[in-house]
Short mmCIF file of C-alpha atoms and ligand atoms in Angstrom, two decimals:
data_model
loop_
_atom_site.label_atom_id
_atom_site.label_comp_id
_atom_site.label_asym_id
_atom_site.label_seq_id
_atom_site.Cartn_x
_atom_site.Cartn_y
_atom_site.Cartn_z
CA UNK A 1 -50.42 4.26 275.57
CA UNK A 2 -52.72 6.35 277.36
CA UNK A 3 -54.76 4.74 279.79
CA UNK A 4 -58.35 5.25 278.55
CA UNK A 5 -61.67 5.47 281.14
CA UNK A 6 -64.55 3.65 279.71
CA UNK A 7 -66.09 6.51 278.23
CA UNK A 8 -63.15 6.98 276.31
CA UNK A 9 -62.87 3.67 274.95
CA UNK A 10 -66.80 3.97 274.17
CA UNK A 11 -65.30 7.58 272.03
CA UNK A 12 -62.71 5.61 270.33
CA UNK A 13 -64.91 3.09 269.03
CA UNK A 14 -67.49 5.46 267.35
CA UNK A 15 -70.35 5.50 270.35
CA UNK A 16 -70.50 9.29 269.36
CA UNK A 17 -69.99 9.23 266.30
CA UNK A 18 -67.15 9.08 263.46
CA UNK A 19 -66.16 12.77 264.30
CA UNK A 20 -65.43 12.07 268.07
CA UNK A 21 -63.79 8.74 267.00
CA UNK A 22 -61.68 10.79 264.91
CA UNK A 23 -60.85 13.46 267.44
CA UNK A 24 -60.07 10.61 270.33
CA UNK A 25 -57.16 8.89 267.56
CA UNK A 26 -55.22 12.52 267.60
CA UNK A 27 -55.72 12.69 271.23
CA UNK A 28 -54.38 9.49 272.02
CA UNK A 29 -51.46 10.19 268.82
CA UNK A 30 -50.80 13.42 271.00
CA UNK A 31 -51.16 12.02 274.39
CA UNK A 32 -48.16 9.18 273.33
CA UNK A 33 -46.25 11.91 271.72
CA UNK A 34 -45.89 13.94 274.83
CA UNK A 35 -45.37 10.31 277.08
CA UNK A 36 -49.02 11.62 279.33
CA UNK A 37 -50.65 8.63 280.99
CA UNK A 38 -53.93 9.50 280.61
CA UNK A 39 -56.45 12.37 280.25
CA UNK A 40 -58.34 14.88 282.10
CA UNK A 41 -61.44 16.39 281.14
CA UNK A 42 -61.85 20.37 280.04
CA UNK A 43 -64.82 22.10 279.26
CA UNK A 44 -62.90 25.14 277.99
CA UNK A 45 -61.59 25.13 274.75
CA UNK A 46 -60.27 27.78 272.85
CA UNK A 47 -58.54 27.76 269.59
CA UNK A 48 -59.25 28.89 265.77
CA UNK A 49 -61.72 25.45 264.55
CA UNK A 50 -62.06 25.02 261.13
CA UNK A 51 -61.58 28.64 260.11
CA UNK A 52 -59.17 28.44 257.06
CA UNK A 53 -58.39 31.28 254.49
CA UNK A 54 -59.16 29.84 250.74
CA UNK A 55 -55.74 28.94 250.03
CA UNK A 56 -56.22 26.09 252.55
CA UNK A 57 -59.83 25.47 251.14
CA UNK A 58 -58.37 25.13 247.70
CA UNK A 59 -55.53 22.60 249.39
CA UNK A 60 -58.51 20.34 250.09
CA UNK A 61 -60.68 21.06 247.01
CA UNK A 62 -60.96 17.09 246.33
CA UNK A 63 -62.20 16.58 249.23
CA UNK A 64 -65.35 19.11 249.07
CA UNK A 65 -62.90 22.01 250.04
CA UNK A 66 -65.65 23.40 252.55
CA UNK A 67 -65.71 23.53 256.30
CA UNK A 68 -66.44 20.08 257.14
CA UNK A 69 -63.19 18.86 254.93
CA UNK A 70 -60.82 21.41 256.45
CA UNK A 71 -62.08 20.50 260.22
CA UNK A 72 -61.59 16.73 258.84
CA UNK A 73 -58.56 16.92 257.30
CA UNK A 74 -56.88 19.41 258.71
CA UNK A 75 -58.24 20.02 262.36
CA UNK A 76 -58.85 16.40 262.85
CA UNK A 77 -55.77 14.91 260.84
CA UNK A 78 -58.54 12.33 259.38
CA UNK A 79 -57.61 10.33 256.45
CA UNK A 80 -61.48 10.72 255.73
CA UNK A 81 -64.21 13.68 255.33
CA UNK A 82 -66.91 13.37 258.63
CA UNK A 83 -69.43 14.95 259.42
CA UNK A 84 -69.14 17.61 261.97
CA UNK A 85 -71.74 17.72 264.38
CA UNK A 86 -71.63 20.25 267.59
CA UNK A 87 -68.87 21.00 269.91
CA UNK A 88 -68.95 18.58 273.49
CA UNK A 89 -67.06 21.29 275.19
CA UNK A 90 -67.46 24.90 276.18
CA UNK A 91 -65.86 26.41 273.10
CA UNK A 92 -64.33 29.55 272.01
CA UNK A 93 -62.77 30.74 268.45
CA UNK A 94 -59.95 32.91 269.24
CA UNK A 95 -58.99 36.13 267.31
CA UNK A 96 -59.29 35.80 263.53
CA UNK A 97 -58.02 37.33 260.64
CA UNK A 98 -60.06 39.86 259.59
CA UNK A 99 -62.02 43.16 260.84
CA UNK A 100 -65.75 42.32 260.24
CA UNK A 101 -66.86 45.92 259.04
CA UNK A 102 -64.02 47.55 258.54
CA UNK A 103 -62.03 45.06 256.18
CA UNK A 104 -61.47 47.14 253.19
CA UNK A 105 -60.04 49.60 255.62
CA UNK A 106 -57.80 46.71 256.24
CA UNK A 107 -57.18 46.24 252.52
CA UNK A 108 -58.88 42.54 252.49
CA UNK A 109 -60.58 41.51 249.09
CA UNK A 110 -64.50 40.85 248.75
CA UNK A 111 -63.67 37.29 248.34
CA UNK A 112 -61.41 36.84 251.46
CA UNK A 113 -64.22 38.78 252.95
CA UNK A 114 -66.73 36.16 251.70
CA UNK A 115 -64.70 33.20 252.77
CA UNK A 116 -64.35 34.94 256.31
CA UNK A 117 -68.16 35.45 257.06
CA UNK A 118 -69.31 31.59 255.48
CA UNK A 119 -66.75 30.20 258.08
CA UNK A 120 -68.01 32.15 260.77
CA UNK A 121 -71.30 31.42 260.02
CA UNK A 122 -69.99 27.45 260.22
CA UNK A 123 -68.41 28.05 263.73
CA UNK A 124 -71.45 29.67 265.06
CA UNK A 125 -73.52 27.03 263.71
CA UNK A 126 -70.87 24.29 265.50
CA UNK A 127 -71.85 25.52 268.65
CA UNK A 128 -68.81 27.72 269.04
CA UNK A 129 -68.58 31.12 270.79
CA UNK A 130 -67.45 33.83 268.38
CA UNK A 131 -65.18 35.50 271.11
CA UNK A 132 -63.20 36.49 267.93
CA UNK A 133 -59.96 37.81 270.51
CA UNK A 134 -56.45 36.96 271.96
CA UNK A 135 -58.23 37.71 275.38
CA UNK A 136 -60.77 35.41 275.91
CA UNK A 137 -60.92 36.09 279.93
CA UNK A 138 -62.05 39.75 278.86
CA UNK A 139 -64.71 38.84 276.37
CA UNK A 140 -66.44 36.42 278.80
CA UNK A 141 -64.31 33.27 279.53
CA UNK A 142 -62.70 33.59 283.07
CA UNK A 143 -61.99 30.11 284.37
CA UNK A 144 -61.02 29.29 287.79
CA UNK A 145 -58.76 28.21 289.71
CA UNK A 146 -57.42 24.84 289.17
CA UNK A 147 -59.70 24.84 285.65
CA UNK A 148 -58.60 22.37 283.26
CA UNK A 149 -58.28 24.02 280.23
CA UNK A 150 -57.28 23.58 276.51
CA UNK A 151 -56.17 26.77 274.83
CA UNK A 152 -54.06 28.45 271.95
CA UNK A 153 -52.54 32.04 271.59
CA UNK A 154 -49.07 32.16 274.20
CA UNK A 155 -50.50 35.37 275.91
CA UNK A 156 -53.74 34.06 276.62
CA UNK A 157 -51.81 30.67 278.16
CA UNK A 158 -49.48 32.69 280.34
CA UNK A 159 -52.46 34.76 281.48
CA UNK A 160 -55.12 31.57 282.10
CA UNK A 161 -51.85 29.57 284.03
CA UNK A 162 -50.31 32.38 285.69
CA UNK A 163 -52.43 35.04 286.82
CA UNK A 164 -55.65 33.37 286.96
CA UNK A 165 -54.27 29.28 288.53
CA UNK A 166 -55.95 27.97 285.73
CA UNK A 167 -54.26 24.91 283.50
CA UNK A 168 -53.29 24.88 280.07
CA UNK A 169 -50.57 23.82 277.85
CA UNK A 170 -50.26 25.82 274.44
CA UNK A 171 -52.29 24.03 272.30
CA UNK A 172 -52.51 23.93 268.44
CA UNK A 173 -55.07 24.02 266.22
CA UNK A 174 -55.59 20.05 265.82
CA UNK A 175 -55.54 19.27 269.54
CA UNK A 176 -58.23 22.21 270.47
CA UNK A 177 -60.69 21.08 267.52
CA UNK A 178 -60.12 17.60 268.87
CA UNK A 179 -60.75 18.82 272.43
CA UNK A 180 -63.75 20.57 271.80
CA UNK A 181 -65.16 17.61 270.52
CA UNK A 182 -63.93 14.96 272.90
CA UNK A 183 -64.18 17.17 275.79
CA UNK A 184 -60.76 15.77 276.75
CA UNK A 185 -57.14 16.72 276.56
CA UNK A 186 -53.50 14.50 277.88
CA UNK A 187 -52.80 14.94 281.30
CA UNK A 188 -49.49 16.25 281.11
CA UNK A 189 -47.42 19.39 281.23
CA UNK A 190 -49.38 22.50 283.07
CA UNK A 191 -52.28 20.09 284.01
CA UNK A 192 -50.13 18.59 286.84
CA UNK A 193 -48.96 20.24 289.95
CA UNK A 194 -45.02 18.73 289.43
CA UNK A 195 -45.11 20.98 285.85
CA UNK A 196 -46.37 24.14 287.65
CA UNK A 197 -43.12 25.18 289.95
CA UNK A 198 -40.38 27.94 289.37
CA UNK A 199 -37.26 27.12 288.24
CA UNK A 200 -35.53 30.57 287.82
CA UNK A 201 -35.16 33.80 290.08
CA UNK A 202 -35.98 37.34 288.28
CA UNK A 203 -34.76 39.94 290.97
CA UNK A 204 -36.27 43.17 290.30
CA UNK A 205 -33.93 45.62 291.58
CA UNK A 206 -35.66 49.15 289.71
CA UNK A 207 -39.11 50.09 290.28
CA UNK A 208 -41.52 48.76 287.99
CA UNK A 209 -45.25 50.28 287.58
CA UNK A 210 -46.59 51.65 284.42
CA UNK A 211 -47.91 49.31 281.33
CA UNK A 212 -44.82 49.84 279.76
CA UNK A 213 -41.80 49.13 282.34
CA UNK A 214 -43.95 45.82 283.09
CA UNK A 215 -43.99 44.88 279.05
CA UNK A 216 -40.43 45.73 279.24
CA UNK A 217 -40.07 43.65 282.17
CA UNK A 218 -41.62 40.86 280.31
CA UNK A 219 -39.69 41.07 277.65
CA UNK A 220 -36.52 40.81 279.42
CA UNK A 221 -37.58 38.17 281.82
CA UNK A 222 -38.48 35.91 278.61
CA UNK A 223 -34.97 36.52 276.88
CA UNK A 224 -33.98 35.36 280.58
CA UNK A 225 -35.50 32.52 281.12
CA UNK A 226 -36.84 31.22 277.86
CA UNK A 227 -39.21 28.72 277.93
CA UNK A 228 -38.85 27.43 281.83
CA UNK A 229 -40.94 29.22 284.58
CA UNK A 230 -39.67 32.34 286.20
CA UNK A 231 -40.11 32.95 290.03
CA UNK A 232 -40.40 37.45 290.16
CA UNK A 233 -39.54 39.40 293.00
CA UNK A 234 -38.58 42.49 294.44
CA UNK A 235 -39.83 46.05 293.29
CA UNK A 236 -42.63 44.94 292.14
CA UNK A 237 -45.99 47.38 292.73
CA UNK A 238 -49.20 45.18 292.43
CA UNK A 239 -49.75 44.75 289.01
CA UNK A 240 -53.25 45.09 287.49
CA UNK A 241 -55.09 42.77 285.10
CA UNK A 242 -53.67 44.45 282.32
CA UNK A 243 -49.91 44.64 283.14
CA UNK A 244 -49.88 41.16 283.52
CA UNK A 245 -51.15 40.88 280.34
CA UNK A 246 -48.61 43.06 278.59
CA UNK A 247 -46.28 41.50 281.05
CA UNK A 248 -47.26 38.15 279.92
CA UNK A 249 -47.12 38.96 276.57
CA UNK A 250 -44.09 39.93 275.84
CA UNK A 251 -42.58 37.05 278.17
CA UNK A 252 -44.12 34.74 275.85
CA UNK A 253 -43.03 36.21 272.64
CA UNK A 254 -38.53 36.70 273.96
CA UNK A 255 -39.07 33.63 275.28
CA UNK A 256 -41.21 30.57 275.34
CA UNK A 257 -42.64 31.33 278.76
CA UNK A 258 -45.86 29.98 279.59
CA UNK A 259 -46.36 30.50 283.20
CA UNK A 260 -44.70 32.75 286.23
CA UNK A 261 -44.80 33.20 289.49
CA UNK A 262 -44.66 36.59 291.27
CA UNK A 263 -44.24 36.31 294.96
CA UNK A 264 -47.32 37.38 297.14
CA UNK A 265 -49.12 38.37 294.01
CA UNK A 266 -49.99 35.36 291.59
CA UNK A 267 -52.20 32.83 293.25
CA UNK A 268 -50.20 29.94 293.16
CA UNK A 269 -47.18 31.62 294.95
CA UNK A 270 -47.92 33.06 298.36
CA UNK A 271 -44.11 32.41 299.48
CA UNK A 272 -40.87 32.00 297.53
CA UNK A 273 -40.88 28.39 299.00
CA UNK A 274 -44.58 27.68 297.68
CA UNK A 275 -43.26 28.99 294.12
CA UNK A 276 -40.43 26.91 294.22
CA UNK A 277 -42.71 23.96 295.28
CA UNK A 278 -39.46 22.23 296.70
CA UNK A 279 -37.82 22.47 293.30
CA UNK A 280 -33.97 23.08 292.74
CA UNK A 281 -33.44 26.76 291.98
CA UNK A 282 -31.69 27.53 288.82
CA UNK A 283 -30.21 30.97 288.57
CA UNK A 284 -31.09 34.04 289.56
CA UNK A 285 -31.23 36.73 286.81
CA UNK A 286 -31.22 40.68 287.93
CA UNK A 287 -33.56 43.35 286.17
CA UNK A 288 -31.59 46.53 287.10
CA UNK A 289 -31.39 49.95 285.51
CA UNK A 290 -28.62 48.59 283.17
CA UNK A 291 -30.80 45.77 282.43
CA UNK A 292 -34.30 48.33 281.69
CA UNK A 293 -32.13 50.36 279.32
CA UNK A 294 -30.97 47.21 277.40
CA UNK A 295 -34.25 45.92 276.82
CA UNK A 296 -35.12 49.65 275.55
CA UNK A 297 -32.46 49.73 273.69
CA UNK A 298 -33.49 46.00 271.91
CA UNK A 299 -37.15 46.76 271.56
CA UNK A 300 -36.25 49.89 269.78
CA UNK A 301 -33.66 48.84 267.90
CA UNK A 302 -35.90 48.23 264.58
CA UNK A 303 -36.73 51.98 264.98
CA UNK A 304 -34.56 54.52 262.87
CA UNK A 305 -36.54 56.64 260.96
CA UNK A 306 -38.64 59.24 263.04
CA UNK A 307 -41.30 59.74 260.93
CA UNK A 308 -44.05 57.56 261.79
CA UNK A 309 -46.73 56.71 259.58
CA UNK A 310 -48.63 53.68 261.52
CA UNK A 311 -49.44 53.73 265.08
CA UNK A 312 -50.80 50.14 266.41
CA UNK A 313 -52.08 49.78 270.05
CA UNK A 314 -54.45 46.74 271.11
CA UNK A 315 -52.04 43.86 271.49
CA UNK A 316 -52.73 41.61 273.61
CA UNK A 317 -56.24 43.04 272.61
CA UNK A 318 -57.26 46.73 274.37
CA UNK A 319 -59.45 46.45 277.13
CA UNK A 320 -61.89 48.75 278.37
CA UNK A 321 -60.23 50.59 280.64
CA UNK A 322 -56.88 50.63 277.54
CA UNK A 323 -59.53 52.00 275.20
CA UNK A 324 -60.95 54.75 277.28
CA UNK A 325 -57.19 55.97 278.26
CA UNK A 326 -56.27 55.86 274.64
CA UNK A 327 -59.77 58.29 273.90
CA UNK A 328 -58.72 60.31 276.88
CA UNK A 329 -55.35 60.96 275.55
CA UNK A 330 -56.48 62.01 272.05
CA UNK A 331 -59.83 64.20 272.98
CA UNK A 332 -59.59 66.97 270.96
CA UNK A 333 -56.87 66.21 269.06
CA UNK A 334 -56.03 64.74 265.53
CA UNK A 335 -54.49 62.17 263.92
CA UNK A 336 -51.90 63.44 261.42
CA UNK A 337 -52.22 63.44 257.81
CA UNK A 338 -49.11 61.34 256.88
CA UNK A 339 -50.73 58.87 259.99
CA UNK A 340 -52.62 56.12 260.88
CA UNK A 341 -53.68 54.91 263.70
CA UNK A 342 -55.89 51.68 264.34
CA UNK A 343 -56.37 50.37 268.13
CA UNK A 344 -57.38 46.82 268.47
CA UNK A 345 -59.85 45.10 270.87
CA UNK A 346 -62.09 42.48 271.05
CA UNK A 347 -66.21 43.09 269.27
CA UNK A 348 -67.84 42.67 272.97
CA UNK A 349 -65.28 45.11 274.61
CA UNK A 350 -66.05 47.44 271.40
CA UNK A 351 -69.20 47.36 272.51
CA UNK A 352 -68.82 48.56 275.55
CA UNK A 353 -66.22 51.25 273.89
CA UNK A 354 -69.61 52.00 271.24
CA UNK A 355 -72.04 52.58 274.71
CA UNK A 356 -69.21 54.55 276.41
CA UNK A 357 -68.68 57.29 273.50
CA UNK A 358 -65.05 55.87 273.27
CA UNK A 359 -64.67 55.00 269.66
CA UNK A 360 -66.91 57.85 268.74
CA UNK A 361 -64.12 60.03 270.45
CA UNK A 362 -61.13 57.49 268.59
CA UNK A 363 -63.58 58.35 265.11
CA UNK A 364 -63.66 62.24 265.62
CA UNK A 365 -59.87 62.01 265.99
CA UNK A 366 -58.95 59.93 262.60
CA UNK A 367 -58.43 56.79 264.59
CA UNK A 368 -59.98 53.54 263.78
CA UNK A 369 -60.93 50.80 266.40
CA UNK A 370 -61.04 47.62 265.28
CA UNK A 371 -61.88 44.10 266.28
CA UNK A 372 -61.33 40.22 265.94
CA UNK A 373 -57.53 40.36 264.74
CA UNK A 374 -54.40 42.57 264.63
CA UNK A 375 -51.65 43.60 262.06
CA UNK A 376 -49.47 40.83 262.90
CA UNK A 377 -52.27 38.10 262.84
CA UNK A 378 -53.92 39.83 259.46
CA UNK A 379 -50.37 40.76 257.98
CA UNK A 380 -52.50 44.38 257.25
CA UNK A 381 -51.37 47.47 258.22
CA UNK A 382 -52.22 50.98 256.32
CA UNK A 383 -51.14 51.27 252.60
CA UNK A 384 -47.12 52.82 252.04
CA UNK A 385 -46.33 51.73 255.91
CA UNK A 386 -42.57 52.08 256.55
CA UNK A 387 -42.68 53.25 260.42
CA UNK A 388 -44.72 51.64 263.03
CA UNK A 389 -45.15 52.76 266.78
CA UNK A 390 -46.24 50.11 269.24
CA UNK A 391 -47.21 50.08 273.35
CA UNK A 392 -46.74 46.43 272.63
CA UNK A 393 -42.86 44.72 273.16
CA UNK A 394 -45.24 41.53 271.48
CA UNK A 395 -46.33 43.52 268.75
CA UNK A 396 -42.72 45.08 268.16
CA UNK A 397 -41.07 41.75 268.40
CA UNK A 398 -43.63 40.74 265.39
CA UNK A 399 -45.06 43.19 263.14
CA UNK A 400 -41.39 44.81 262.34
CA UNK A 401 -40.01 41.20 260.84
CA UNK A 402 -43.05 39.91 259.77
CA UNK A 403 -43.83 43.11 257.65
CA UNK A 404 -40.17 44.49 256.63
CA UNK A 405 -40.83 48.21 258.30
CA UNK A 406 -39.03 50.04 260.83
CA UNK A 407 -40.94 50.00 264.36
CA UNK A 408 -40.91 51.85 267.81
CA UNK A 409 -42.08 51.23 271.38
CA UNK A 410 -42.97 53.22 273.65
CA UNK A 411 -46.01 54.43 276.29
CA UNK A 412 -49.18 54.93 274.94
CA UNK A 413 -48.96 58.41 275.18
CA UNK A 414 -45.34 58.16 273.39
CA UNK A 415 -47.83 56.09 270.68
CA UNK A 416 -50.84 58.65 270.53
CA UNK A 417 -48.34 61.48 270.36
CA UNK A 418 -46.54 59.93 267.33
CA UNK A 419 -49.82 59.50 265.48
CA UNK A 420 -50.87 63.12 266.38
CA UNK A 421 -47.80 64.91 265.35
CA UNK A 422 -46.45 62.13 262.78
CA UNK A 423 -42.96 61.83 264.64
CA UNK A 424 -41.68 59.34 267.46
CA UNK A 425 -40.33 61.49 270.42
CA UNK A 426 -40.71 58.52 272.93
CA UNK A 427 -37.56 58.12 275.36
CA UNK A 428 -36.79 56.65 278.63
CA UNK A 429 -36.78 58.53 281.23
FE1 LIG B 501 -53.61 39.71 269.90
FE2 LIG B 501 -52.41 39.90 267.60
FE3 LIG B 501 -51.27 40.52 270.18
S1 LIG B 501 -53.54 38.09 268.10
S2 LIG B 501 -51.33 39.20 271.31
S3 LIG B 501 -52.84 41.36 269.53
S4 LIG B 501 -50.14 39.51 268.13
#
């Protein structure tokens, strides 16, 4: 069993109340299952605490069917319902199931919205910050290097570990909700130096510069190394935050990559030697022109019909720079009468887009800027959608399979063009 400090023994004995006690009980079971010997303290937790659609509340009807019941029985896996106090760690709510304003356009019912609003009030009253995004690092939660975090959301986890040098495993709803109360997470996996060493090499032999190219490289890397840690070298120009965001989201989708090193770029890889940290090097995978073409074809294998009726941008949630770019591309044009364009971001970035006039530019063109969610998470696409165009390798991996639609992958410009022409004309240069 994991070794406990005096403070942790006290929490387990119930000195901080029943909810913290249940949280410690869950975390100890979790640590034992992982083989962790002790805990690290965390004051940065991101999850989806207590939020639940009506059918989950219905499942806990005998326990009261409310936020308290869901948090106790589902999140904390407790055998009884306990009072849930304000969280003890700095806690953030990640993406949710609908836009707080445009939920009707997303096809949500009045009842679903009422449930959403009630959950959101509970979340805020429990001291959890409503970031409502898969990109917490763009919305006010930026860890520092070495900081122990407990985050859900694969695209955020890989960004935290690789780009920032923060430390988090890909947590689940239960462990993050417990960590919000106990400020602890098992000292295992990416919290420990020995789990952060590179395992395989990726040699990039073709230039990778645009976001579109970084998405393809990420997709290739995930497929090659699966859930291990790649060390990437070669023809990579210093990637911006957005390029890292698309690369990591793609690598976490085609594989289960939770951390990567880019030699001379990411903070724990000043050299190849440092990236591997003395560990044995596994295989070397080569990303060349043929691999690039194969990746493009794989990403576009679910596209056949060139009549596009839905364009979705913003996976992971768009940054202000990406919204400004999309607004520039569409300014003076109109979304085609047979198509819809939805762009997803966080509430805080949308506030910036509003202030800068981008939301209005998009609206004039017939596009909608939405927050909190995305089509994959909410399973909401415009009514009658048959063919989608996407600039995210992650979204093209998931959305067509989830919704039974066709999907095209291309650049943001390809997608804006598809939205305005109703036709897919993207090609690999
Ligand atoms: Fe975010 Fe949805 Fe993509 S939650 S990472 S936009 S699948």
